[in-house]
mmCIF file of C-alpha atoms and ligand atoms in Angstrom:
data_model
loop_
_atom_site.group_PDB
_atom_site.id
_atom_site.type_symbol
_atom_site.label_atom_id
_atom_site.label_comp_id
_atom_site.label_asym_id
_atom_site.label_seq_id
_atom_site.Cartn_x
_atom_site.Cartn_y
_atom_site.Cartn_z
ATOM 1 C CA UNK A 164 21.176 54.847 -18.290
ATOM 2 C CA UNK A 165 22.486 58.414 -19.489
ATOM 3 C CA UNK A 166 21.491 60.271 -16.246
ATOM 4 C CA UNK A 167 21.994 59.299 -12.473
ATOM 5 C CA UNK A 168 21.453 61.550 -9.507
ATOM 6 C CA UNK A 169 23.831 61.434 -6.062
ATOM 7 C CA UNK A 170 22.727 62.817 -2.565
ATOM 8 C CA UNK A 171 23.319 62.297 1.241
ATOM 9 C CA UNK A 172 20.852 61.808 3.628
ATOM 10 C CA UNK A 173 20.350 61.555 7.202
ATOM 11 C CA UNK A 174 23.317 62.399 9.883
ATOM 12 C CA UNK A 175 26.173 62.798 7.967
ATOM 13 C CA UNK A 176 29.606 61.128 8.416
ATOM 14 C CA UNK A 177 33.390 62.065 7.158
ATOM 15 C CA UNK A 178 34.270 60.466 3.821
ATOM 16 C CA UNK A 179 30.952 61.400 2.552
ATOM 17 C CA UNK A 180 32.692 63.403 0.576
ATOM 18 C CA UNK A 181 35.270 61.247 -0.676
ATOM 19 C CA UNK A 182 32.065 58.977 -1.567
ATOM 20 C CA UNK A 183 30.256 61.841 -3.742
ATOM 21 C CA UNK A 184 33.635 62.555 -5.691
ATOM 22 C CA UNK A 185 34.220 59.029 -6.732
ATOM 23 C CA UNK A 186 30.281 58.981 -7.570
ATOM 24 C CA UNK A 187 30.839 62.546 -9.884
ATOM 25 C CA UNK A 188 34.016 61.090 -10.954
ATOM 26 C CA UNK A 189 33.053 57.854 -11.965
ATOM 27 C CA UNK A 190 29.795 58.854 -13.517
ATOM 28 C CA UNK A 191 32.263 61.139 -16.111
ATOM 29 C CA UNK A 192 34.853 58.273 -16.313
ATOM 30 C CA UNK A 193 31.746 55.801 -17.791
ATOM 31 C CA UNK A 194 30.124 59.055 -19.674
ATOM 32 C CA UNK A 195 27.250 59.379 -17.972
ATOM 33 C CA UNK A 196 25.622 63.268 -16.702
ATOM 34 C CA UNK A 197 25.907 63.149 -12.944
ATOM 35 C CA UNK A 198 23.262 65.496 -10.775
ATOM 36 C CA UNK A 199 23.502 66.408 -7.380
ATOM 37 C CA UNK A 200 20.536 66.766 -5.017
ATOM 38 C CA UNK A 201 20.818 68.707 -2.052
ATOM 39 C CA UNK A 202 19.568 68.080 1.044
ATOM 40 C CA UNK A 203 18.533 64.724 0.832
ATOM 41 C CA UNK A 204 15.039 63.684 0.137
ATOM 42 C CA UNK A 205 13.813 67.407 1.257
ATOM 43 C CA UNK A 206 15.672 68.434 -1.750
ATOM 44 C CA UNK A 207 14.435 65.755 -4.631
ATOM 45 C CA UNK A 208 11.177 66.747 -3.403
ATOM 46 C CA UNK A 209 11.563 70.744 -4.202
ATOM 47 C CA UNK A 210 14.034 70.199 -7.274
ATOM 48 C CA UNK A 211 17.010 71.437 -5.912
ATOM 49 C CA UNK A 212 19.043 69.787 -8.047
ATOM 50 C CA UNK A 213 22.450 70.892 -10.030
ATOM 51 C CA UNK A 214 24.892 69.085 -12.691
ATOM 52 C CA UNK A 215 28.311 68.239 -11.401
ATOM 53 C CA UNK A 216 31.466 68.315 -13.535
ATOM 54 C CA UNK A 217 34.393 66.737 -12.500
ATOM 55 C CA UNK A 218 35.818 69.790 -11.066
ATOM 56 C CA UNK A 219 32.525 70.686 -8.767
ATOM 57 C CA UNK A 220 34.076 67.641 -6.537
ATOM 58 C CA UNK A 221 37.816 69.260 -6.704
ATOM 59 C CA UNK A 222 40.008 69.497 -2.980
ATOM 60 C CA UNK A 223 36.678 67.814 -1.239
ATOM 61 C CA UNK A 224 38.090 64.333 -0.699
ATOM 62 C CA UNK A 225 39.900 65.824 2.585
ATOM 63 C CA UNK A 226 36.844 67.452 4.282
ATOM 64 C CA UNK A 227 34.371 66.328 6.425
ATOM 65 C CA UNK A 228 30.897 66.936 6.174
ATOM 66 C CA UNK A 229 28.961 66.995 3.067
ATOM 67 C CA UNK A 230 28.987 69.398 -0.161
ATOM 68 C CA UNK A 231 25.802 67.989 -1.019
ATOM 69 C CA UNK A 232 24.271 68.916 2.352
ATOM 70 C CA UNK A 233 21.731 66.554 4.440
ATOM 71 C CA UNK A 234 18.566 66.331 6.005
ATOM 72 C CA UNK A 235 15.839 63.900 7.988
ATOM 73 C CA UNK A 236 12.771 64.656 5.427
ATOM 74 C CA UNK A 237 9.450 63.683 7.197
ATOM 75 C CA UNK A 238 7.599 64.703 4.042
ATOM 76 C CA UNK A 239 9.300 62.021 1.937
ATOM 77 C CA UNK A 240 7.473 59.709 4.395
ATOM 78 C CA UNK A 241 4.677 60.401 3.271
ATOM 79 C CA UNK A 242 2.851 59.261 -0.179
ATOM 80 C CA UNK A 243 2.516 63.108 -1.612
ATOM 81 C CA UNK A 244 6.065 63.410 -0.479
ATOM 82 C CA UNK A 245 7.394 61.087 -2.911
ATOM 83 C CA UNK A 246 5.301 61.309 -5.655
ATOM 84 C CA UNK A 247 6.770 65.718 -5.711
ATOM 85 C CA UNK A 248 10.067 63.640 -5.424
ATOM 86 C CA UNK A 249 9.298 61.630 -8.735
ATOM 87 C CA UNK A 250 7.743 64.435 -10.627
ATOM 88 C CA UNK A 251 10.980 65.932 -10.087
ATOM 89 C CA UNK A 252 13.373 63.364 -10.896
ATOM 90 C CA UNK A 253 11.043 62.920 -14.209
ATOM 91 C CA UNK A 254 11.069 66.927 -14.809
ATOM 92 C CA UNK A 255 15.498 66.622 -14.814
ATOM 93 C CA UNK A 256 15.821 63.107 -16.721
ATOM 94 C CA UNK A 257 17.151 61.431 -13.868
ATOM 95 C CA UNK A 258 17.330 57.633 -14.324
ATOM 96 C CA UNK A 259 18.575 56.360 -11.586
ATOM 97 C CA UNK A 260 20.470 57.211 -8.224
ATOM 98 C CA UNK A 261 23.094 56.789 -5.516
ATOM 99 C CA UNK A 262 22.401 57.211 -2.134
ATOM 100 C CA UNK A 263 24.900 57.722 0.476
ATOM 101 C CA UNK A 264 23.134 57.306 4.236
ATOM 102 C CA UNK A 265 22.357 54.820 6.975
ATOM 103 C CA UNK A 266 19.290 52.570 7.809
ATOM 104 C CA UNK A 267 16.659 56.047 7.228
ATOM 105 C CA UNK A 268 17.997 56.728 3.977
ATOM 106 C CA UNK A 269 18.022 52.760 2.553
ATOM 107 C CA UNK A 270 14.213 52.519 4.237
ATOM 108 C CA UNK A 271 12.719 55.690 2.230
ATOM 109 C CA UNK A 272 15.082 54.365 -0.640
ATOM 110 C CA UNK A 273 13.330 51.141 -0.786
ATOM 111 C CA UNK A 274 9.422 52.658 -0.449
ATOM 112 C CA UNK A 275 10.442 54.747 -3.263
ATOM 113 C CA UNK A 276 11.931 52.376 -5.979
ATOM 114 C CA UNK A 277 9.229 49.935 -5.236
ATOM 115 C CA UNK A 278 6.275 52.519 -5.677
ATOM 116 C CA UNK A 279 7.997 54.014 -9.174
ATOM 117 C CA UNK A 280 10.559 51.731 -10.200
ATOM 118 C CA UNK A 281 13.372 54.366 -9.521
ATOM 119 C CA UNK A 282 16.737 52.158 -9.332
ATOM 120 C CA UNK A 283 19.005 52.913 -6.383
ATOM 121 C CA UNK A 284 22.198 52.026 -4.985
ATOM 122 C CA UNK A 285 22.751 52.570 -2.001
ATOM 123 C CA UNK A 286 26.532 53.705 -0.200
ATOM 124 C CA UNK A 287 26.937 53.152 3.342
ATOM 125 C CA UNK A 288 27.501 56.459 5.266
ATOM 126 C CA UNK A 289 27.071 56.710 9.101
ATOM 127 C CA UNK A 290 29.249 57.033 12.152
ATOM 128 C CA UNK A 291 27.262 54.013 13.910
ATOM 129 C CA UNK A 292 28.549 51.391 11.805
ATOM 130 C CA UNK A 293 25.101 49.874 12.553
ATOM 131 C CA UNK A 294 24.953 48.311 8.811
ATOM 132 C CA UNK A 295 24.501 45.127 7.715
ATOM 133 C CA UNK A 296 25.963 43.902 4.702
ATOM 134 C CA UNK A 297 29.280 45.923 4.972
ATOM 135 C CA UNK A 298 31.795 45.147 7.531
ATOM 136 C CA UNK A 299 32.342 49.004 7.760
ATOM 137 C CA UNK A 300 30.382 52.158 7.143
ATOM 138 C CA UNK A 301 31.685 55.640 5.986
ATOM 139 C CA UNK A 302 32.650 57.805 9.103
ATOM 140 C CA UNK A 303 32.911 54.846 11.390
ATOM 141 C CA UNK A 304 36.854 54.915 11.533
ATOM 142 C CA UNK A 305 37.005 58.684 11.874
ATOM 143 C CA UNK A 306 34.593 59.259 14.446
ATOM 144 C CA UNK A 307 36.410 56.145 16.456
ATOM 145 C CA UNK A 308 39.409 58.094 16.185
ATOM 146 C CA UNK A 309 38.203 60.849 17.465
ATOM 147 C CA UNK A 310 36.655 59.966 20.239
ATOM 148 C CA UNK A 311 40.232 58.141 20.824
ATOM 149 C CA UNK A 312 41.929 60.930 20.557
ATOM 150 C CA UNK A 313 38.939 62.406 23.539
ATOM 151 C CA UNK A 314 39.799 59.455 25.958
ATOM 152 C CA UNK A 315 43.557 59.940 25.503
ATOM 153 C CA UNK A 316 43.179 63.437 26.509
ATOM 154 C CA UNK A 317 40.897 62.745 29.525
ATOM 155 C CA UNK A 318 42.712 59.568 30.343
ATOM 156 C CA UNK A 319 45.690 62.629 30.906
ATOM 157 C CA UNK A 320 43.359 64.700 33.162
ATOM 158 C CA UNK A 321 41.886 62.051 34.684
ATOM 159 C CA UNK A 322 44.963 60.346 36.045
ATOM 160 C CA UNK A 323 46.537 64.193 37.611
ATOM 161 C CA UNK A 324 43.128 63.974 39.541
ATOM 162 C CA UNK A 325 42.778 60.181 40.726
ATOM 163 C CA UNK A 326 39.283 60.675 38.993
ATOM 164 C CA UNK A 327 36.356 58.807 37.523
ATOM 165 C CA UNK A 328 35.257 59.703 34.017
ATOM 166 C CA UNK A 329 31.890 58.251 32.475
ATOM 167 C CA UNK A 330 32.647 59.356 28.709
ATOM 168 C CA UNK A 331 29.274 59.003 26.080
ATOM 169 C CA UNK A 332 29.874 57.818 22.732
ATOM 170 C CA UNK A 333 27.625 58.417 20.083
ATOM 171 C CA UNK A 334 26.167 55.108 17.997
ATOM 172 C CA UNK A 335 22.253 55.468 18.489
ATOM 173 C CA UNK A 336 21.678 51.519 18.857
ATOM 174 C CA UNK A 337 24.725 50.545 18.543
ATOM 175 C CA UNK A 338 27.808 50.356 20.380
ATOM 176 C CA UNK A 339 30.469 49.793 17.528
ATOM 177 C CA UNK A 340 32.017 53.021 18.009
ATOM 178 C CA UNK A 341 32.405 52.546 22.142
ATOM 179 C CA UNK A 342 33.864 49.198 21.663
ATOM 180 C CA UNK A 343 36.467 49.964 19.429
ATOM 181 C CA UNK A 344 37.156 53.721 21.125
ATOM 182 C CA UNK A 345 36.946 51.658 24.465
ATOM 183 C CA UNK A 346 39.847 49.226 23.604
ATOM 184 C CA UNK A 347 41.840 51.680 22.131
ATOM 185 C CA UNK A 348 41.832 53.935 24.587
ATOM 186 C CA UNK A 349 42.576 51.445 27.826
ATOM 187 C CA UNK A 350 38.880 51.856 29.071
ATOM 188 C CA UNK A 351 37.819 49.565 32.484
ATOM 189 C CA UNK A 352 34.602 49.062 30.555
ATOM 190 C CA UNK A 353 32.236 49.977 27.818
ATOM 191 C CA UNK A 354 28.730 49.856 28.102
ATOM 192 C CA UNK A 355 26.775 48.837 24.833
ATOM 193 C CA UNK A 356 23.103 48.193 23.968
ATOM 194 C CA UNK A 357 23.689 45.027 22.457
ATOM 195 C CA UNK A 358 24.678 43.638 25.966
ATOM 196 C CA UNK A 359 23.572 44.329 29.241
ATOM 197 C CA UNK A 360 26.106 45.567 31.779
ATOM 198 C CA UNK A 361 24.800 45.207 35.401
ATOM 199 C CA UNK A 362 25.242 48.325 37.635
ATOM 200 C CA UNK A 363 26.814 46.019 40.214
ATOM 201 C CA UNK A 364 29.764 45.042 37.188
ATOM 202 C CA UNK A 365 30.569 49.119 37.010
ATOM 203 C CA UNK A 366 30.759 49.345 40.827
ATOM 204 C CA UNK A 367 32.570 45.993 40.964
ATOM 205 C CA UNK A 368 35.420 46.921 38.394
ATOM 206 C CA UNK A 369 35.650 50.573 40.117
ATOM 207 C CA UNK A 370 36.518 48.960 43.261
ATOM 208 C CA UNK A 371 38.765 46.613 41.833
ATOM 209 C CA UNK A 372 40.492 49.183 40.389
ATOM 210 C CA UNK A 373 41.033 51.028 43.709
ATOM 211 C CA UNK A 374 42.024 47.676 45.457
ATOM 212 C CA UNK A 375 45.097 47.621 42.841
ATOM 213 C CA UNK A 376 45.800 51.235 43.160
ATOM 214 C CA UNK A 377 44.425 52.408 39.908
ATOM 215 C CA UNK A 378 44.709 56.359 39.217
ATOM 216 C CA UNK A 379 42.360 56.688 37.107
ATOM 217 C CA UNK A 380 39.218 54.673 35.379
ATOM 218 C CA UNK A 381 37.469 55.176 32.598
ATOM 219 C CA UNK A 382 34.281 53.817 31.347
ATOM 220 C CA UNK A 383 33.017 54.203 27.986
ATOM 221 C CA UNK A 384 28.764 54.431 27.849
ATOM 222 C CA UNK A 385 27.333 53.716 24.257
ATOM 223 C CA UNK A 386 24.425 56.628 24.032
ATOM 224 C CA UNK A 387 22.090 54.364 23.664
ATOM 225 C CA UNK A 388 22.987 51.616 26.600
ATOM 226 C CA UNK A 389 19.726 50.637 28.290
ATOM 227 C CA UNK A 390 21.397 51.819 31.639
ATOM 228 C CA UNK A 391 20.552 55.119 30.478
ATOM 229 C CA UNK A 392 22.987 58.255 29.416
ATOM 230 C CA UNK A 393 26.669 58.406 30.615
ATOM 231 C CA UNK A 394 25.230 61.583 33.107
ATOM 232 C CA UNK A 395 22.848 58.771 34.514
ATOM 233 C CA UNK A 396 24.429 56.023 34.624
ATOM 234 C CA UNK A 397 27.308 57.943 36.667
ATOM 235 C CA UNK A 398 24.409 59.146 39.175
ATOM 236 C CA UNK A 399 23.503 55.706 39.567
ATOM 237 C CA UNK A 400 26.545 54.396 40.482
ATOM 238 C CA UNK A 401 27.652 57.590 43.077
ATOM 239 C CA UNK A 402 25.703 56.644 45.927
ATOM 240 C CA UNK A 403 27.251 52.756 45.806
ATOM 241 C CA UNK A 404 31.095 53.785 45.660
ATOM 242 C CA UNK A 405 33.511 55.121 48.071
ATOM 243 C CA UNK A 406 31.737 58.765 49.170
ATOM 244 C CA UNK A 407 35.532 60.266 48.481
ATOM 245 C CA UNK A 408 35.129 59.180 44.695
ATOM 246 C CA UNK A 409 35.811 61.494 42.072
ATOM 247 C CA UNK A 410 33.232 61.151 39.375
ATOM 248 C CA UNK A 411 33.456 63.106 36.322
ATOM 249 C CA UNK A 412 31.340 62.969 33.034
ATOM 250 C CA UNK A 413 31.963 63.704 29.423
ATOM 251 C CA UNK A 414 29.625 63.803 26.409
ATOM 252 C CA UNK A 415 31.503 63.447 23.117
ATOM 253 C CA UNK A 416 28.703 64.397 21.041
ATOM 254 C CA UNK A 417 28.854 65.649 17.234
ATOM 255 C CA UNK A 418 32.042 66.344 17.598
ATOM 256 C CA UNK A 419 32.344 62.357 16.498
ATOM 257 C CA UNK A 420 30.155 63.577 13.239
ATOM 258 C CA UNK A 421 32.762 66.613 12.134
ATOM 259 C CA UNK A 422 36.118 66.182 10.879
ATOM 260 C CA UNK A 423 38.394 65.617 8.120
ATOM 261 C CA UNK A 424 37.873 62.118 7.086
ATOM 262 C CA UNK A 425 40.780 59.520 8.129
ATOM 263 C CA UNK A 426 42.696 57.765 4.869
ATOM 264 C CA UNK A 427 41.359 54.345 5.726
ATOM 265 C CA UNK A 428 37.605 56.177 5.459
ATOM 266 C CA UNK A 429 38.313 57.845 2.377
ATOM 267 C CA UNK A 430 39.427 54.835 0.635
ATOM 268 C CA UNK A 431 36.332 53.034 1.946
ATOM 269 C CA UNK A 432 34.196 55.676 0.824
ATOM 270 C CA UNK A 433 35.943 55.868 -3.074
ATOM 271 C CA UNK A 434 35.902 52.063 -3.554
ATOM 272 C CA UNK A 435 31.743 52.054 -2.300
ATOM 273 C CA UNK A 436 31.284 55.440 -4.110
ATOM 274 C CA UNK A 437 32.016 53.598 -7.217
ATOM 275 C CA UNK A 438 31.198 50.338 -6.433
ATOM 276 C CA UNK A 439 27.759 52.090 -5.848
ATOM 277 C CA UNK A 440 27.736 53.838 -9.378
ATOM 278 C CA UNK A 441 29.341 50.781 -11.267
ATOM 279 C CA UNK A 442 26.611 48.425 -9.553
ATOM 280 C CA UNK A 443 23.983 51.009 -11.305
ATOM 281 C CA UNK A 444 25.383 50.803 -14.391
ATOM 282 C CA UNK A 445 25.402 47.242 -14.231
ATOM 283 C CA UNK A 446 22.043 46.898 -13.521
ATOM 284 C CA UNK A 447 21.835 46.694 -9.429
ATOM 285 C CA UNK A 448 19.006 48.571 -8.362
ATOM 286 C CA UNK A 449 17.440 48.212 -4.509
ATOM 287 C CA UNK A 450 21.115 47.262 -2.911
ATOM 288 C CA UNK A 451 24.228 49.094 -0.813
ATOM 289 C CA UNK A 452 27.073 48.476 -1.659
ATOM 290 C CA UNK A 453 29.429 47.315 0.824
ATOM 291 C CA UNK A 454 32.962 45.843 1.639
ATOM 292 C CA UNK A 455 32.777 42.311 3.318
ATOM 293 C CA UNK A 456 36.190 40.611 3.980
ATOM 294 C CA UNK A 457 37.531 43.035 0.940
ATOM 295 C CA UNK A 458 35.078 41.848 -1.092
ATOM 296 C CA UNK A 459 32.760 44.398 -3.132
ATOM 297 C CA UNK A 460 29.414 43.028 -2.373
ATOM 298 C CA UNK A 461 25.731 44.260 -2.963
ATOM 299 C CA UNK A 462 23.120 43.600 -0.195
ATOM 300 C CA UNK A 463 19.443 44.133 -0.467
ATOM 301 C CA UNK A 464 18.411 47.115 1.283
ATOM 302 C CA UNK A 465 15.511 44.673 2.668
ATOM 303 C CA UNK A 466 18.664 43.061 4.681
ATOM 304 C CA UNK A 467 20.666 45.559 5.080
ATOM 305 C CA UNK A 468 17.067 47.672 7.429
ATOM 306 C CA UNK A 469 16.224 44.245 8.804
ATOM 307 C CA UNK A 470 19.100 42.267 9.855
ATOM 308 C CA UNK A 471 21.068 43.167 12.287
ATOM 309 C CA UNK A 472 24.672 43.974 12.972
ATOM 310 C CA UNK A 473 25.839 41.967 15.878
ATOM 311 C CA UNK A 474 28.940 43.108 18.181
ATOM 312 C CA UNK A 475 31.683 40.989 18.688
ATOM 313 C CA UNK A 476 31.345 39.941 22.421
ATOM 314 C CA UNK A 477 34.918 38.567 21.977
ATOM 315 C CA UNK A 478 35.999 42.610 22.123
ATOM 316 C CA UNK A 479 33.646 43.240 24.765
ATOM 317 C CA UNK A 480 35.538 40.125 26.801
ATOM 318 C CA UNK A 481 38.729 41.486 25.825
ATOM 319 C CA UNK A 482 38.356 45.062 27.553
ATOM 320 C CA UNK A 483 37.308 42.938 30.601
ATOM 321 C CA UNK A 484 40.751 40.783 30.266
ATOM 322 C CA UNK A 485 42.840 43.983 29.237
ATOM 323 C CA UNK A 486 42.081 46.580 32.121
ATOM 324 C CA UNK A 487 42.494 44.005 34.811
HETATM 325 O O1 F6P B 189 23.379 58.207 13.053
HETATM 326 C C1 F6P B 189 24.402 59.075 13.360
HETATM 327 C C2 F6P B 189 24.159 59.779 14.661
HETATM 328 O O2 F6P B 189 25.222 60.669 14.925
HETATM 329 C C3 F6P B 189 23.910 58.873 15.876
HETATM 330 O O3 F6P B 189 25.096 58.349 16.394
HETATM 331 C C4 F6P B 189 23.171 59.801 16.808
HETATM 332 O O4 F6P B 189 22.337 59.071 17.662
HETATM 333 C C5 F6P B 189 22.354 60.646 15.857
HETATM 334 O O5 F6P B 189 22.969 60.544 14.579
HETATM 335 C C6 F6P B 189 22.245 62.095 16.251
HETATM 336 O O6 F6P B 189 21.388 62.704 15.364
HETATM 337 P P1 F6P B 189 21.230 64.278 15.218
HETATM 338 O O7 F6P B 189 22.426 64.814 14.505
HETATM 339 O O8 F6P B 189 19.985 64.438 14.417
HETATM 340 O O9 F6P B 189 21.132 64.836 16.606
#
């Protein structure tokens, strides 16, 4: 393999960056031409495509976001789609590819290399964490800090006030980043998809707050809890507390996506950026790349889209235990 291409796809996550640079980097290290494709699979499919040196991934290993851009591509769905996506790889030489995304980006990934025979490695990038075969994605550490960093500040306000906040996390499916955020930050509960959280258990631990003179509570709602959005799930609940309560409610939103990437992230993200392009080189084709136990380990993207990522209901226990 002479010539490998590199892009991000889907929502991005900090350390993508970090990832792409120890791609480039790499790719020059080994001696092979490294192209970057912008925008995802939008971009294979219209060529826009560039070569990167080892100094077009200078001072970017601190930012957040992506230099390489992203994008959801509905066309790539689509037969045409990726046919204009291997007529273009063919037209630049491109052998072979890293992709740094979630579940979307590992699906189209797999279509693809199947239908032409395209190898791909995949790198783990997402906030969610919602991967299996790694025990951590890109982004997932940052965005949990910053949301921390949200609940600290409202746990502040919240506590002047005597108040109730319901703070949404972001995670899609998965409540990862509320769990962790949630324990962190002292939270009465978290609400997460994986498990269901009676109404009757948020009005019950509100009221035993009250009964032990708690000045504030907290509860942190994964976005995609089937109780609904942290604005519902906080309308739900007003009618069946004390009428004086003081309900408040916060939606974290992309802020969790922005940001400059924390060190444990961009470590993560050099050692699977690499691991990525040295699993290519070796041969790996239709796998991500992840760290299990500290382990560099490839997973087939057929796992990694099918199986899922279970939460640790010993951490959901433990918030239970802890804001007693
Ligand atoms: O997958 C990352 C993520 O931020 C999810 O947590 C969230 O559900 C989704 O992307 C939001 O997507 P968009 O940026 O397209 O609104």
């Amino acid at each position: 393999m002479k010539r490998i291409g590199v892009f991000t796809s889907g929502g991005d996550a900090p350390g993508m960056n970090a990832c792409i640079r120890a791609v480039v980097r790499g790719a020059v290290y080994h001696g092979i031409e490294v192209f970057g494709i912008r925008r995802g699979y939008s971009g294979m499919i219209a060529g826009d495509v560039y070569k990167m040196e080892s100094h077009s991934v200078s001072n970017i290993v601190q930012r957040g976001g992506t230099i390489l851009k992203s994008a959801r591509s509905k066309e790539f769905m689509t037969p045409e789609g990726r046919k204009k996506a291997y007529d273009q790889l063919m037209a630049h030489g491109i052998e072979g590819m890293v992709a740094i995304g979630g579940n979307g980006t590992f699906t189209g990934a797999m279509i693809f290399g199947n239908e032409y025979g395209i190898p791909t490695v995949g790198a783990p990038g997402t906030i969610d964490n919602d991967l299996y075969g790694t025990d951590y994605t890109i982004g997932f550490d940052t965005a949990v800090n910053t949301a921390l960093d949200a609940i600290d500040r409202i746990r502040d306000t919240a506590s002047s006030h005597d108040r109730i906040f319901f703070i949404e996390v972001m995670g899609r499916d998965s409540g990862y980043i509320a769990v962790q955020s949630g324990i962190a930050g002292g939270a009465e509960l978290v609400m997460v998809p994986e498990v269901l959280t009676p109404l009757s258990e948020v009005v019950e631990t509100l009221k035993q707050g009250w009964s032990r003179s708690k000045s504030s509570s907290i509860i942190v709602v994964a976005e995609g809890d089937e109780a609904g959005s942290a604005v519902e799930v906080a309308e739900k609940i007003k009618s069946q507390v004390d009428e004086n309560a003081d309900i408040r409610v916060t939606t974290l939103g992309h802020t969790q996506r922005g940001g400059s990437p924390s060190a444990y992230d961009r470590i993560l993200a050099s050692r699977l950026g690499l691991g990525a392009l040295e699993g290519l080189l070796g041969g790996q084709k239709n796998v991500m790349a992840g760290i299990i136990n500290n382990e560099l380990v490839y997973t087939p993207f057929e796992d990694t889209i099918r199986l899922p990522k279970p939460i640790s209901e010993d951490l959901l226990r433990m918030v239970k235990i802890l804001s007693v």
